[in-house]
Short mmCIF file of C-alpha atoms and ligand atoms in Angstrom, two decimals:
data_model
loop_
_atom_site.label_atom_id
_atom_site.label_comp_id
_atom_site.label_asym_id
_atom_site.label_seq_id
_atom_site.Cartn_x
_atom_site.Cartn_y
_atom_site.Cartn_z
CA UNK A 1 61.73 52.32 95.83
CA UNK A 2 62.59 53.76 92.63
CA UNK A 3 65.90 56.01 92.21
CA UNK A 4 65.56 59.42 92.45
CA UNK A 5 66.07 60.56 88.83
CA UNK A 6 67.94 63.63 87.86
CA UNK A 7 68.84 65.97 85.01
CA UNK A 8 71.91 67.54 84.53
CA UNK A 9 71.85 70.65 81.99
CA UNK A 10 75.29 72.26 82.15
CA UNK A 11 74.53 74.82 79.29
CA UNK A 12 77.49 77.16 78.44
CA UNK A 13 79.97 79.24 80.24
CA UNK A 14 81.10 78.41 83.18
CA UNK A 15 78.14 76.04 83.53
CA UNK A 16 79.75 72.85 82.87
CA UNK A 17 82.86 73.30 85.14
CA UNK A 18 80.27 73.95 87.76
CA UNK A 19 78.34 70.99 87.21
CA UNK A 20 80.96 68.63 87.36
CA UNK A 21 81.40 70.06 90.94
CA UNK A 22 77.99 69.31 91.81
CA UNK A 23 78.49 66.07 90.51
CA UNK A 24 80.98 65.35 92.94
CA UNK A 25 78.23 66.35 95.53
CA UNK A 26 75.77 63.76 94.01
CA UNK A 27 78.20 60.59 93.82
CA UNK A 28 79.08 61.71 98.20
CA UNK A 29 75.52 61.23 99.01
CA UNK A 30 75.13 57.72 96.93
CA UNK A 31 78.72 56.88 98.61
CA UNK A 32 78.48 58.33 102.02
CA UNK A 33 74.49 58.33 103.00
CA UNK A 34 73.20 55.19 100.35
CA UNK A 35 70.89 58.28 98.71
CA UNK A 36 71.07 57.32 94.63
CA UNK A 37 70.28 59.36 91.69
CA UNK A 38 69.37 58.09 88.45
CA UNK A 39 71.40 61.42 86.63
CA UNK A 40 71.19 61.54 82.97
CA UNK A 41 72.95 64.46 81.11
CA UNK A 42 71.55 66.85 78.16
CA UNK A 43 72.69 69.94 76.56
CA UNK A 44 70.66 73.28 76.85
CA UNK A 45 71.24 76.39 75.30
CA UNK A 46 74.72 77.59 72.95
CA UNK A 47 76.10 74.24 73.06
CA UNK A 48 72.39 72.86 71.96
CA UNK A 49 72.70 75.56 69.34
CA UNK A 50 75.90 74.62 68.05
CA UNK A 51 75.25 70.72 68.27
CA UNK A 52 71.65 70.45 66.89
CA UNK A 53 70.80 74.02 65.57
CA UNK A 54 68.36 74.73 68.58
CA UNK A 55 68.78 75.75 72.00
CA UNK A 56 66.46 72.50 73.39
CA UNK A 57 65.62 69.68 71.18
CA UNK A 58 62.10 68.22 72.38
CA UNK A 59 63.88 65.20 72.86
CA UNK A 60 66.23 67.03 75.80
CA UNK A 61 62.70 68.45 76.98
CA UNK A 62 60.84 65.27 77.28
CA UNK A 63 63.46 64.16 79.42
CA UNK A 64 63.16 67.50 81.73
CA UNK A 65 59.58 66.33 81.67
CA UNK A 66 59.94 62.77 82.42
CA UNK A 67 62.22 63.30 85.77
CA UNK A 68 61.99 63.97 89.52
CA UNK A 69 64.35 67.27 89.09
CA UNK A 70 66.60 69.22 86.36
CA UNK A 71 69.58 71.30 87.69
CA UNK A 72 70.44 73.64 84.87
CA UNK A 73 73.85 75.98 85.62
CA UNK A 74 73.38 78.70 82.64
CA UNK A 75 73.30 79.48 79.37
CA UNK A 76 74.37 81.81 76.75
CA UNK A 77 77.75 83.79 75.86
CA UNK A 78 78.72 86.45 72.84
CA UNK A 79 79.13 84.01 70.79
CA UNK A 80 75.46 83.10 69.79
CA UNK A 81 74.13 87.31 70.19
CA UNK A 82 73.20 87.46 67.09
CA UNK A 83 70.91 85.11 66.34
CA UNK A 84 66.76 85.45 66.19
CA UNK A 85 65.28 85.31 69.50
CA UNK A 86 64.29 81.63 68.81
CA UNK A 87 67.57 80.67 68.55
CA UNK A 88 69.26 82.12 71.12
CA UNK A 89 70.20 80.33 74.31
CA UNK A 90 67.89 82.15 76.40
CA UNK A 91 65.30 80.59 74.36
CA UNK A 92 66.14 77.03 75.60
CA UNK A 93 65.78 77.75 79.01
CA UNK A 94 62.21 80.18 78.53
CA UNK A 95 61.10 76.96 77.02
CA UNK A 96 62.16 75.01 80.06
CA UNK A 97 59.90 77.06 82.29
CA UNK A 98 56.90 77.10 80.18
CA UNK A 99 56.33 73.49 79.23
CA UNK A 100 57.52 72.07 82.61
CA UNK A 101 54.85 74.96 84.15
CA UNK A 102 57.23 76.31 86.32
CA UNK A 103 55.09 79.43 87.38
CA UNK A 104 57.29 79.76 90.56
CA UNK A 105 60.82 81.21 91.02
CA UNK A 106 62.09 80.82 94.34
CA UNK A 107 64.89 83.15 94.65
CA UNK A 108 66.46 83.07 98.47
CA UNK A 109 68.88 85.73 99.37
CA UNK A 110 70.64 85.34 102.47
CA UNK A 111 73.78 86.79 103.80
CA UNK A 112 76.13 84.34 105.45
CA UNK A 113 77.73 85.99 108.43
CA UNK A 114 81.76 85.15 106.75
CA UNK A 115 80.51 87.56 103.16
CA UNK A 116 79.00 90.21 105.17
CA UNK A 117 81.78 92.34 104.46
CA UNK A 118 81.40 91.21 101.28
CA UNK A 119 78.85 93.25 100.13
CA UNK A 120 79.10 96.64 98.70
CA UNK A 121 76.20 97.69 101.37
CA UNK A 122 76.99 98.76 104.67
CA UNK A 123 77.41 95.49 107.09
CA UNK A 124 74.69 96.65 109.42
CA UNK A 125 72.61 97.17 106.50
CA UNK A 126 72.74 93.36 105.29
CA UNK A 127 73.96 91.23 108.51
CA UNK A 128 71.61 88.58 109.15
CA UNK A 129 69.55 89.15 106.37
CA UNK A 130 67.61 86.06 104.93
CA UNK A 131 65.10 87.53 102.58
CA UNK A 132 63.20 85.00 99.65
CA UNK A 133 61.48 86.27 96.93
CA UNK A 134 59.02 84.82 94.48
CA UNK A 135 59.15 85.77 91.20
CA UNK A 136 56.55 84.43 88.74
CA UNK A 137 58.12 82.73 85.80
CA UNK A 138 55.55 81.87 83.30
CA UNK A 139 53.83 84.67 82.25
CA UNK A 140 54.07 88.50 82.38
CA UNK A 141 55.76 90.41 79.25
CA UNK A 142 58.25 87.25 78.72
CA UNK A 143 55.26 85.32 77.12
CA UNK A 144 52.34 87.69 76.20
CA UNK A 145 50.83 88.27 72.73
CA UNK A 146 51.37 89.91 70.58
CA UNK A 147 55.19 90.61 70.59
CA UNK A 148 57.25 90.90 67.97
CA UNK A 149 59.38 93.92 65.47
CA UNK A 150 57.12 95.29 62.70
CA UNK A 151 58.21 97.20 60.07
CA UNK A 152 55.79 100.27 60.13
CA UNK A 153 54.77 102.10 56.88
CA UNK A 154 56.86 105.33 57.64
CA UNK A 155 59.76 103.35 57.53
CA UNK A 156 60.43 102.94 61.34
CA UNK A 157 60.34 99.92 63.10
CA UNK A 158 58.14 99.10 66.19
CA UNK A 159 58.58 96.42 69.19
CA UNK A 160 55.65 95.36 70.84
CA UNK A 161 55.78 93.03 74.20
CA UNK A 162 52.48 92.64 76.06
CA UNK A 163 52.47 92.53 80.07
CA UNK A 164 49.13 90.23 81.07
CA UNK A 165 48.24 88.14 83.81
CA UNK A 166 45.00 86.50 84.47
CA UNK A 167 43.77 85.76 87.80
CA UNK A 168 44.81 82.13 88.06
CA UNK A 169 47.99 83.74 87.55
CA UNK A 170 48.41 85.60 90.33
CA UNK A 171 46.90 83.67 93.17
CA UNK A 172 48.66 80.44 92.09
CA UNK A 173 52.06 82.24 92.70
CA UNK A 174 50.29 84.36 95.37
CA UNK A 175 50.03 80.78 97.22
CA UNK A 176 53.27 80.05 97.27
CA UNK A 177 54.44 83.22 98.61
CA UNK A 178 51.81 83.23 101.60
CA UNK A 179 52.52 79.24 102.16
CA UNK A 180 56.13 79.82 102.48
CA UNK A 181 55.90 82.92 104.65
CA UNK A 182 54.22 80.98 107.28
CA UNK A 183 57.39 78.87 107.75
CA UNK A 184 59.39 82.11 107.62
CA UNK A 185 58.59 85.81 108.94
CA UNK A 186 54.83 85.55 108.30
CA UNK A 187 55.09 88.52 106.12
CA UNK A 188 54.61 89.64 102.20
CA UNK A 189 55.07 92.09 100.61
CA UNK A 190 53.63 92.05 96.93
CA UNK A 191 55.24 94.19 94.47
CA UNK A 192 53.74 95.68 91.23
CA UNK A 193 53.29 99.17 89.17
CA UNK A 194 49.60 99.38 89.79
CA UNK A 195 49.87 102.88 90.10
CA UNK A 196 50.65 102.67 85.90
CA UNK A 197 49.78 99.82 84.83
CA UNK A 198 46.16 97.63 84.63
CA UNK A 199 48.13 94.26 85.01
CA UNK A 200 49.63 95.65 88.38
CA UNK A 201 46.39 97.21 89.46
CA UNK A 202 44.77 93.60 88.46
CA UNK A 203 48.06 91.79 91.04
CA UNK A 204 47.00 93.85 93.69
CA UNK A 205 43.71 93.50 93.84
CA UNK A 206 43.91 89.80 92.98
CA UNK A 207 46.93 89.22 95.88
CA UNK A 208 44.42 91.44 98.11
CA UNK A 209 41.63 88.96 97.45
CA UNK A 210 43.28 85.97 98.06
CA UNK A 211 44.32 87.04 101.29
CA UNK A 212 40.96 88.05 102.71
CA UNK A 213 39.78 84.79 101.16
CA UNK A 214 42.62 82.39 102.96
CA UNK A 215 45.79 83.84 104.31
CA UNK A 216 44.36 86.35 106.82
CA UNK A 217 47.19 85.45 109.35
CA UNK A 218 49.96 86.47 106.84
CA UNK A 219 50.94 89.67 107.33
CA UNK A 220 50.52 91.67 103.82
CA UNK A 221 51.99 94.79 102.53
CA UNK A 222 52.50 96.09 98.86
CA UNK A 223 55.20 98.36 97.20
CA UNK A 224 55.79 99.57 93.78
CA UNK A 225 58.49 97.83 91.72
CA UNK A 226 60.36 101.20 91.70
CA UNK A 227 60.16 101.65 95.83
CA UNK A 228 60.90 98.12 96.73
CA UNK A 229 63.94 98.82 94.04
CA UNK A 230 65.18 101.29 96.61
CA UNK A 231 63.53 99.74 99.93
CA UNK A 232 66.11 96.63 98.85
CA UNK A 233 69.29 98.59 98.85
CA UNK A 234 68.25 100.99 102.14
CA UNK A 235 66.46 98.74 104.61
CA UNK A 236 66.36 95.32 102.77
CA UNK A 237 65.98 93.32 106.65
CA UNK A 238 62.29 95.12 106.32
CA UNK A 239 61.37 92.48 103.89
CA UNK A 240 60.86 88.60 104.37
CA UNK A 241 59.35 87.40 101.77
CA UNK A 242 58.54 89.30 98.28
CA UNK A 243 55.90 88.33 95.67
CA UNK A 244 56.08 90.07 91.72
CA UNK A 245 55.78 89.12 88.43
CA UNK A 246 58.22 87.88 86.48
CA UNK A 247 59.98 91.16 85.05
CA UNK A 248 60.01 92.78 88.60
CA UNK A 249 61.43 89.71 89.47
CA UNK A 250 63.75 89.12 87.81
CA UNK A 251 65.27 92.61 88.32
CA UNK A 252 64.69 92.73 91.81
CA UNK A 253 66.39 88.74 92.59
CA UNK A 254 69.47 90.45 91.09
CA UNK A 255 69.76 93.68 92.82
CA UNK A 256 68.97 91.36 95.86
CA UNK A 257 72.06 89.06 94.92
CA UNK A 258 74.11 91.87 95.37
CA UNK A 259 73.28 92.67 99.34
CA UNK A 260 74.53 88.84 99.70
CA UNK A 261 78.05 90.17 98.62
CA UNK A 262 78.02 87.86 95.10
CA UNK A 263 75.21 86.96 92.36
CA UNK A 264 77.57 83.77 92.81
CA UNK A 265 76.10 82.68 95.76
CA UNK A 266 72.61 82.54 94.98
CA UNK A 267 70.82 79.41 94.42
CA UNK A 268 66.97 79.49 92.83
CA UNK A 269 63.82 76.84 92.47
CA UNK A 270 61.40 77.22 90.01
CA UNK A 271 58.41 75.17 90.68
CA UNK A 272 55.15 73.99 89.26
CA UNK A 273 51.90 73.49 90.39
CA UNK A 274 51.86 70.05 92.99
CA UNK A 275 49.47 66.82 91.50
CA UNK A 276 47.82 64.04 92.52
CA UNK A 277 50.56 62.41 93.93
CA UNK A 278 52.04 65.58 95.89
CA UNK A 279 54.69 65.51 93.21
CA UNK A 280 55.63 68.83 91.29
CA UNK A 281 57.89 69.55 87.98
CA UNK A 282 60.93 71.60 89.49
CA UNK A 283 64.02 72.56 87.49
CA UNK A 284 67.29 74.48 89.70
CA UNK A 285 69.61 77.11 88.48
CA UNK A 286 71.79 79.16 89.95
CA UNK A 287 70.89 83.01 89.52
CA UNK A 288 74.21 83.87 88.06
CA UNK A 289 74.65 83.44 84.71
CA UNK A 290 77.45 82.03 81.94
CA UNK A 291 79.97 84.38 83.05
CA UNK A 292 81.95 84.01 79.61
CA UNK A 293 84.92 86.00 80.92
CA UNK A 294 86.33 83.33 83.32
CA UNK A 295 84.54 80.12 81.85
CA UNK A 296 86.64 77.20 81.31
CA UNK A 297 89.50 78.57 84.13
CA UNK A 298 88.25 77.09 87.04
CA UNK A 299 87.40 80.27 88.73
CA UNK A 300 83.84 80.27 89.32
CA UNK A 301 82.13 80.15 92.21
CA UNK A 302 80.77 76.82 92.85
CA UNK A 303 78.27 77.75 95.67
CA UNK A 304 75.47 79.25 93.96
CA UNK A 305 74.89 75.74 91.66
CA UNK A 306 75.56 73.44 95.28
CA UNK A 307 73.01 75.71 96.77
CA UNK A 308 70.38 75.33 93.97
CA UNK A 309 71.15 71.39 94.49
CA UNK A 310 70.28 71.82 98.24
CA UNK A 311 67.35 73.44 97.32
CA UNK A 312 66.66 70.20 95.12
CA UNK A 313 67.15 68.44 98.38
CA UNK A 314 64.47 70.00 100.10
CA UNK A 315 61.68 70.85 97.51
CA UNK A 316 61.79 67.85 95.10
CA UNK A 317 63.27 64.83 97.36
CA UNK A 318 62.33 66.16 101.22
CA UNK A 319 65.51 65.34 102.50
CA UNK A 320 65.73 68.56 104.57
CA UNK A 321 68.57 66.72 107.01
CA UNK A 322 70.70 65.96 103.97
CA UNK A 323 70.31 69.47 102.74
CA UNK A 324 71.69 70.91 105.88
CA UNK A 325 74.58 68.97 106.09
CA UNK A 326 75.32 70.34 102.18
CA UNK A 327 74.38 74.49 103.11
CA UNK A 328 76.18 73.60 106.82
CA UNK A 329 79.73 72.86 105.04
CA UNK A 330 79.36 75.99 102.71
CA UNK A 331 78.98 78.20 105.59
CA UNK A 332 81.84 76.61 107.81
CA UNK A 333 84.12 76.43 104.80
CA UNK A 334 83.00 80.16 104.53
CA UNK A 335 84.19 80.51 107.86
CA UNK A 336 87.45 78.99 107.09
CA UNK A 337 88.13 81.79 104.90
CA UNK A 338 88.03 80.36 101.66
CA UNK A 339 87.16 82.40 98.95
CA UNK A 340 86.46 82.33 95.06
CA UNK A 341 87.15 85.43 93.71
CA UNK A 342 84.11 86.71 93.43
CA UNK A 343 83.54 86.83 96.83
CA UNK A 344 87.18 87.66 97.57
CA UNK A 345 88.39 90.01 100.94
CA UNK A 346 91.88 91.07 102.28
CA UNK A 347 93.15 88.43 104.45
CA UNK A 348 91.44 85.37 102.92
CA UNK A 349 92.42 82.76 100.85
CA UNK A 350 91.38 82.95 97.33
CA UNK A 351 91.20 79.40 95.55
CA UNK A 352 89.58 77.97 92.57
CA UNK A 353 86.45 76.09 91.60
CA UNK A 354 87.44 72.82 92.35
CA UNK A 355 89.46 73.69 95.69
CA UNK A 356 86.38 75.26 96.95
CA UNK A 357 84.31 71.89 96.01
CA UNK A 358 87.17 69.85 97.43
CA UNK A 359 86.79 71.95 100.56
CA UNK A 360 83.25 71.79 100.47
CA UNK A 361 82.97 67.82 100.12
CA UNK A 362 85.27 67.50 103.10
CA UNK A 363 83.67 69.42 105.37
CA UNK A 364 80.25 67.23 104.14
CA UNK A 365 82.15 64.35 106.05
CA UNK A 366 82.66 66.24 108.88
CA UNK A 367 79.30 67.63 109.53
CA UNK A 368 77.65 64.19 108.18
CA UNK A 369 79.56 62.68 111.11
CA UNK A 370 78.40 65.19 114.21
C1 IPM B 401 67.22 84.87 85.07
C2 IPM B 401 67.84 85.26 83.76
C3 IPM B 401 66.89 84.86 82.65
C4 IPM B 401 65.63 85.67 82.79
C5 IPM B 401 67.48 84.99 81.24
C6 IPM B 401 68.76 84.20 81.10
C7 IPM B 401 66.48 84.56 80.20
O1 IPM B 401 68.14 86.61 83.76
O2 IPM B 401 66.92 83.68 85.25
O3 IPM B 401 67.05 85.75 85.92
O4 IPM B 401 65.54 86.81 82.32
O5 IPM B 401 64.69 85.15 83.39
MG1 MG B 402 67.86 87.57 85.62
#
């Protein structure tokens, strides 16, 4: 059989010292369970900037193309703000999604029992809670025509971004969210502004649709963006999973990082459509970003990016076993009460990035041997 191939994209910030972890993580399952990765490395975003004078080259995104999986840990920092929105880091990765056809976002959020005090939410409030929610990544107002700044003829200026989504659109996402909640809760709730806008109206009727047409069984529910806003902070265990576009989405997955007690704990797959060969293009990133403040001190939370690799486990290889021995020894080292700042609570013990890994990988041997 042929290795398992892998990209690494470290980006900026605290992404590199964060990668090396997960590293670490790669070489234990070649050592310990004979699993190999063929893992090549590229650059993505500032430090693609600053090296070749764009955030990806096409040669770094032929590569994305060309393998099984990319794990990408974040990009951007002050230092490149200024430049065009071509240029900037973000750009790299917005390219990343839309030529690897990554239409969904995966975003889990689920509240290990040792964080629940954690959060800034009341404990009953978020105990227990294991909530996913699909965002769609390839479309919406991050890619619509036109866009742009125009200089207008009374002097002002005027920015134009276009929210559209086509049918395809929707149910292809749509799918996801109704597949996965079959393993899970059975329930979705879809989540849009239809009550403003024609794209939202479109969602719902087009999510409606597809589940008279197929996914009768699923339980199915909408909100507006704005409700399920507040629905997340006052009764988020109502939820299981949640399906919105890729703006909603991306401001609800971080609003929902924050009932886990840390944005540094959340792990994300982005997914494309599955071909002939049941194969799909699938890139993983932590939801966090570049954190620029503590980058390069070895205080970041490692969990988020070991998470996103677990999810790797499961979606792109199918080694669901191996995965649970990697989220197992998070939790129990969790339990231990070790704790990265960001997640830090009176009475624990706060270490750094590469304690927590060394923690992490030890507790791998343990549960490997059970
Ligand atoms: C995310 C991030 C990105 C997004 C940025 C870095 C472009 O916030 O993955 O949630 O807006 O999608
Ligand atoms: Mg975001």
């Amino acid at each position: 059989m042929s290795k398992r191939s892998l990209l690494l994209l470290p980006g900026d910030g605290i992404g590199p010292e964060v990668m090396r972890q997960v590293r670490r993580v790669i070489d234990w399952y070649a050592r310990k369970r004979g699993i190999e990765f063929a893992v090549e490395e590229g650059l993505v975003g500032g430090c693609s900037y600053d090296a070749h004078g764009t955030p990806l080259t096409d040669e770094t995104m032929a590569r994305a193309l060309a393998v099984d999986a990319v794990l990408l840990a974040a990009v951007g920092g002050p230092k490149w703000d200024n430049l065009g929105f071509d240029k900037r880091p973000e750009a790299g990765l917005l390219r990343l999604r839309k030529e690897m056809q990554l239409f969904a976002n995966l975003r889990p959020a689920k509240v290990f029992d040792a964080l629940v005090d954690a959060s800034t939410l009341k404990p009953d409030v978020v105990r227990g809670l294991d909530i996913m929610i699909v965002r769609e990544l390839t479309g919406g107002v991050y890619f619509g025509e036109p866009r742009g700044i125009t200089d207008l003829p009374n002097g002002e200026r005027r920015g134009v971004n276009t929210q559209v989504y086509d049918t395809h659109e929707i149910h292809r996402v749509a799918r996801v969210a109704f597949e996965l909640a079959r393993k899970r809760g059975n329930k979705v709730c879809s989540s849009e502004k239809g009550n403003v806008m024609e794209s939202g109206l479109l969602w719902r009727q087009e999510v409606i649709a597809l589940h008279k047409a197929e996914y009768q069984d699923v339980e199915l529910s909408h909100m507006l963006a704005d409700a399920a806003a507040m629905q997340l902070v006052r009764n988020p265990k109502q939820f299981d999973v949640i399906v919105t576009d890729n703006l909603f989405g991306d401001i609800l997955s971080d609003e929902a990082s924050m009932l886990t007690g840390s944005i540094g704990m959340l792990p994300s797959a982005s997914l494309g459509a599955t071909d002939a060969n049941g194969k799909r293009k699938a890139l993983y990133e932590p939801v966090h970003g570049s954190a620029p403040d503590i980058a390069g001190r070895d205080l970041a939370n490692p969990i988020a990016m070991f998470l996103s690799f677990a999810m790797a486990l499961r979606w792109s290889f199918d080694l669901q076993a191996e995965a649970d021995i990697l989220e197992n020894a998070v939790e129990n080292v969790l339990n231990t009460g070790l704790r990265t700042g960001d997640i830090m609570q009176p009475g624990m013990a706060r270490v750094s990035t590469s304690v927590m890994a060394d923690s992490i990988l030890r507790e791998m041997d343990k549960v490997a041997a059970v």
